[in-house]
Coordinates of C-alpha atoms in Angstrom, one line a residue:
M1 CA 102.4 84.4 84.6
K2 CA 105.9 84.7 83.2
N3 CA 105.8 88.5 83.3
S4 CA 104.5 88.4 86.8
N5 CA 107.3 86.1 87.9
I6 CA 109.8 88.7 86.6
A7 CA 108.0 91.7 88.0
I8 CA 107.7 90.6 91.6
P9 CA 111.4 89.9 92.1
A10 CA 112.1 93.2 90.3
T11 CA 110.0 95.1 92.8
L12 CA 111.5 93.4 95.8
L13 CA 115.0 94.1 94.3
A14 CA 114.1 97.8 93.9
I15 CA 113.2 97.9 97.6
I16 CA 116.4 96.2 98.6
C17 CA 118.4 98.7 96.4
V18 CA 116.7 101.7 98.0
Q19 CA 117.3 100.6 101.6
G20 CA 120.8 99.2 100.9
G21 CA 121.6 102.6 99.3
A22 CA 120.3 104.3 102.4
S23 CA 122.6 102.2 104.6
I24 CA 125.6 103.1 102.5
A25 CA 124.5 106.7 102.6
K26 CA 124.4 106.7 106.4
Q27 CA 128.0 105.5 106.4
L28 CA 129.0 108.7 104.5
F29 CA 127.5 111.0 107.2
P30 CA 130.6 111.2 109.4
L31 CA 132.6 112.3 106.2
I32 CA 130.3 114.8 104.4
G33 CA 127.1 114.9 106.6
P34 CA 123.5 114.2 105.5
I35 CA 123.3 117.3 103.3
G36 CA 126.5 116.5 101.4
T37 CA 125.4 112.9 101.0
V38 CA 121.9 113.6 99.7
T39 CA 123.4 116.2 97.3
L40 CA 125.7 113.5 95.9
R41 CA 122.8 111.1 95.5
I42 CA 120.4 113.6 93.9
V43 CA 122.9 115.4 91.6
L44 CA 124.6 112.2 90.4
S45 CA 121.1 110.5 89.9
A46 CA 120.0 113.5 87.8
I47 CA 123.1 113.2 85.6
L48 CA 122.7 109.5 85.2
L49 CA 119.0 109.7 84.4
T50 CA 119.5 112.5 81.9
L51 CA 122.2 110.5 80.1
I52 CA 120.0 107.4 80.1
N53 CA 116.5 108.9 79.3
R54 CA 117.5 112.0 77.3
P55 CA 114.4 114.1 77.9
K56 CA 113.1 116.3 75.1
F57 CA 113.2 119.5 77.1
L58 CA 112.3 121.7 74.1
Q59 CA 109.0 120.0 73.7
F60 CA 107.9 120.7 77.3
T61 CA 105.0 123.1 77.9
A62 CA 104.8 125.6 80.7
Q63 CA 102.4 123.3 82.6
K64 CA 105.0 120.4 82.4
W65 CA 107.8 122.7 83.7
K66 CA 105.5 123.8 86.6
Y67 CA 104.5 120.3 87.6
C68 CA 108.1 119.0 87.3
A69 CA 109.3 121.9 89.5
M70 CA 106.7 121.0 92.2
Y71 CA 107.5 117.3 91.9
G72 CA 111.2 118.1 92.2
M73 CA 110.5 120.2 95.3
G74 CA 108.8 117.3 97.0
L75 CA 111.6 115.0 95.9
A76 CA 114.3 117.3 97.3
A77 CA 112.6 118.0 100.6
M78 CA 111.6 114.3 101.2
N79 CA 115.2 113.1 100.7
L80 CA 117.0 115.9 102.5
I81 CA 114.8 115.7 105.6
F82 CA 114.8 111.9 105.6
Y83 CA 118.7 111.8 105.6
M84 CA 118.7 114.3 108.4
A85 CA 116.4 112.0 110.3
I86 CA 118.4 108.8 109.8
Q87 CA 121.5 110.7 111.1
R88 CA 119.7 110.7 114.5
I89 CA 117.6 107.6 114.6
P90 CA 117.8 104.0 113.2
L91 CA 116.9 103.4 109.6
G92 CA 114.0 101.0 110.3
L93 CA 112.5 103.4 112.9
A94 CA 112.8 106.3 110.4
V95 CA 111.2 104.5 107.5
T96 CA 108.3 103.2 109.6
V97 CA 107.5 106.7 110.9
E98 CA 108.0 108.2 107.4
F99 CA 105.6 105.7 106.0
A100 CA 102.8 107.5 107.9
G101 CA 102.8 110.2 105.1
P102 CA 101.7 108.1 102.2
L103 CA 99.6 105.8 104.4
F104 CA 97.6 108.7 105.8
L105 CA 97.3 110.2 102.3
A106 CA 95.7 107.0 101.2
L107 CA 93.4 107.1 104.2
A108 CA 92.5 110.8 103.6
L109 CA 91.4 110.0 100.1
S110 CA 89.2 107.1 101.1
R111 CA 85.6 107.3 102.3
K112 CA 85.1 103.9 104.1
L113 CA 84.6 103.4 107.9
L114 CA 86.9 100.4 107.7
D115 CA 89.7 102.8 106.9
V116 CA 89.5 104.1 110.5
V117 CA 90.6 100.7 111.6
W118 CA 93.7 100.9 109.3
A119 CA 94.5 104.4 110.6
L120 CA 94.3 103.2 114.2
L121 CA 96.5 100.2 113.4
A122 CA 99.1 102.4 111.7
C123 CA 99.0 104.8 114.7
I124 CA 99.5 101.9 117.1
G125 CA 102.4 100.7 115.0
I126 CA 104.1 104.1 114.9
L127 CA 103.6 104.6 118.7
L128 CA 105.0 101.1 119.4
I129 CA 108.2 101.6 117.5
V130 CA 109.1 104.7 119.5
P131 CA 111.6 103.6 122.2
W132 CA 109.6 105.0 125.1
Q133 CA 111.6 103.0 127.7
S134 CA 114.8 104.6 126.6
N135 CA 116.4 107.3 128.6
H136 CA 116.8 109.4 125.5
I137 CA 114.1 109.7 122.9
D138 CA 115.3 111.7 119.9
L139 CA 112.1 113.7 119.3
L140 CA 113.8 115.8 116.6
G141 CA 114.8 112.7 114.7
L142 CA 111.2 111.3 114.9
G143 CA 109.8 114.7 113.9
L144 CA 112.1 114.9 110.9
A145 CA 111.1 111.4 109.8
F146 CA 107.4 112.3 110.1
L147 CA 108.0 115.6 108.2
A148 CA 109.8 113.6 105.5
G149 CA 106.7 111.4 105.3
M150 CA 104.5 114.5 104.7
F151 CA 106.8 115.5 101.8
W152 CA 106.6 111.9 100.6
A153 CA 102.8 112.4 100.3
V154 CA 103.5 115.6 98.3
Y155 CA 105.8 113.7 96.1
I156 CA 103.1 111.0 95.5
V157 CA 100.4 113.6 94.7
M158 CA 102.6 115.6 92.3
G159 CA 104.0 112.4 90.8
G160 CA 100.4 111.4 89.9
K161 CA 99.7 114.8 88.4
V162 CA 102.9 115.0 86.3
A163 CA 102.5 111.4 85.1
K164 CA 99.1 112.3 83.5
I165 CA 100.6 115.0 81.3
M166 CA 104.0 113.6 80.3
D167 CA 106.2 110.5 80.0
G168 CA 107.2 109.0 83.4
K169 CA 110.9 108.8 82.6
D170 CA 111.0 112.5 81.5
A171 CA 109.1 113.5 84.6
V172 CA 111.5 111.7 87.0
T173 CA 114.6 113.0 85.2
T174 CA 113.4 116.6 85.1
G175 CA 112.2 116.3 88.7
M176 CA 115.7 115.2 89.7
I177 CA 117.2 118.1 87.9
F178 CA 114.9 120.6 89.8
A179 CA 115.7 118.8 93.1
S180 CA 119.4 119.2 92.4
L181 CA 119.0 123.0 91.8
L182 CA 116.9 123.3 95.0
I183 CA 119.3 121.4 97.2
I184 CA 122.6 123.1 96.0
P185 CA 122.1 126.3 98.1
F186 CA 121.8 124.1 101.3
T187 CA 125.0 122.2 100.2
I188 CA 127.0 125.5 99.7
W189 CA 125.8 126.7 103.2
D190 CA 126.7 123.4 104.8
G191 CA 130.1 123.2 103.2
A192 CA 130.8 119.6 104.0
V193 CA 130.6 118.4 100.4
F194 CA 133.8 120.4 99.7
N195 CA 135.6 117.7 101.6
L196 CA 134.9 115.4 98.7
T197 CA 137.5 112.8 97.8
P198 CA 137.6 110.2 95.0
T199 CA 136.6 107.4 97.5
I200 CA 133.7 109.4 98.8
F201 CA 132.6 110.3 95.3
M202 CA 132.5 106.6 94.3
K203 CA 130.5 105.7 97.3
G204 CA 128.1 108.6 96.5
L205 CA 127.8 107.2 92.9
G206 CA 126.9 103.9 94.4
V207 CA 124.2 105.5 96.5
A208 CA 122.9 107.3 93.4
I209 CA 122.7 104.1 91.4
L210 CA 121.2 102.0 94.2
S211 CA 118.8 104.6 95.6
S212 CA 117.5 106.1 92.3
A213 CA 118.7 105.0 88.9
L214 CA 118.5 101.2 89.3
P215 CA 115.3 101.0 91.5
F216 CA 113.5 103.5 89.1
S217 CA 114.3 101.2 86.1
L218 CA 113.2 98.1 88.0
E219 CA 109.9 99.7 89.2
I220 CA 109.1 100.9 85.7
M221 CA 109.6 97.4 84.4
A222 CA 107.4 96.0 87.3
L223 CA 104.6 98.5 86.8
K224 CA 104.2 97.4 83.2
R225 CA 103.6 93.8 84.3
L226 CA 101.9 94.0 87.7
P227 CA 98.5 95.4 88.7
A228 CA 98.8 98.6 90.7
K229 CA 97.3 96.8 93.8
T230 CA 100.0 94.1 93.7
F231 CA 102.7 96.6 93.3
S232 CA 101.4 98.7 96.2
I233 CA 101.2 95.7 98.5
L234 CA 104.9 94.8 97.7
M235 CA 106.0 98.3 98.4
S236 CA 104.3 98.1 101.8
L237 CA 107.1 95.8 102.8
E238 CA 109.6 98.7 102.7
P239 CA 109.7 99.3 106.5
A240 CA 110.7 95.7 107.1
F241 CA 113.4 95.8 104.5
A242 CA 114.6 99.1 106.0
A243 CA 114.9 97.5 109.4
L244 CA 116.7 94.5 108.0
S245 CA 119.1 96.7 106.1
G246 CA 119.8 98.7 109.2
L247 CA 120.5 95.5 111.2
I248 CA 122.8 93.9 108.5
F249 CA 124.8 97.0 107.4
L250 CA 124.6 99.3 110.4
A251 CA 124.2 96.9 113.3
E252 CA 121.0 98.9 114.3
E253 CA 119.0 96.4 116.4
L254 CA 115.3 96.8 117.1
S255 CA 113.3 95.3 120.0
F256 CA 110.7 92.6 119.5
L257 CA 108.0 95.2 120.2
Q258 CA 109.4 97.4 117.5
W259 CA 109.3 94.5 114.9
I260 CA 105.6 94.1 115.9
S261 CA 105.1 97.8 115.3
I262 CA 106.6 97.4 111.8
A263 CA 104.2 94.5 111.1
C264 CA 101.2 96.8 112.2
V265 CA 102.2 99.5 109.7
I266 CA 102.7 96.9 106.9
A267 CA 99.3 95.4 107.7
A268 CA 97.6 98.8 107.7
S269 CA 99.2 99.7 104.4
I270 CA 98.2 96.4 102.8
G271 CA 94.6 96.7 104.2
T272 CA 94.2 100.2 102.9
T273 CA 95.5 99.2 99.5
V274 CA 93.4 96.1 99.1
F275 CA 90.1 97.5 100.3
N276 CA 90.5 100.9 98.6
K277 CA 91.3 99.2 95.3
T278 CA 88.4 96.8 95.7
A279 CA 86.1 99.7 96.4
T280 CA 87.4 101.6 93.4
S281 CA 86.9 98.6 91.1
H282 CA 83.3 98.2 92.4
N283 CA 82.5 101.8 91.7

């Protein structure tokens, strides 16, 4: 019970850190753009995690390097495209649409008729959150958020594969290094990061700590103490935390209907997690 009492707040704190970090990151967009911001986050996170975890690279097999590279590709694409999305649309809207990726992945891997209900509920939630009544719907922003969700699904699949053959800390650290290498060409092409100042660097370091280094450590601690089902249900609250973070830090207001849509996506995610885990345990 004591372990669980520690793990649940740790998981919630990890979610708050990630969404708080995204809010700070969005404030850097006018200065260095989304590409420069995500570069700071990923590169500084890679450096921090390497210093903390000290992976034994010389002991890696060819298969480990291959899986880490694919994992890093998913990580880089997911973050880069997501940051480009939140430049155009509110954070809560982007995270809810992005959540379609891992949710639909879970549904695709299931074989129950009830899962169709969860899929429909998620679709309703995603459709409701789009501001149809607005004179301007940023379809590109919505499309980028959805594409980021697809790469989130790739990240989850490859994360599962790489976790089976090596230590989780080594995998994430190496994946971050590969993500840094993949994103640097886009950074050079964009050029905005060359406007870096000490103040911007410190904010970028804060984003790296909040969005990667700290939540990763908290999640690792939580996963050792919580059942996977409980952890997944807690992570399902992420769209709501994103919306709250956008409201508090960025003054991004959502309508009552859009809050209902977030509730639909959370309910679909919890439903999928609970019933799939139940079915798995019965089998």
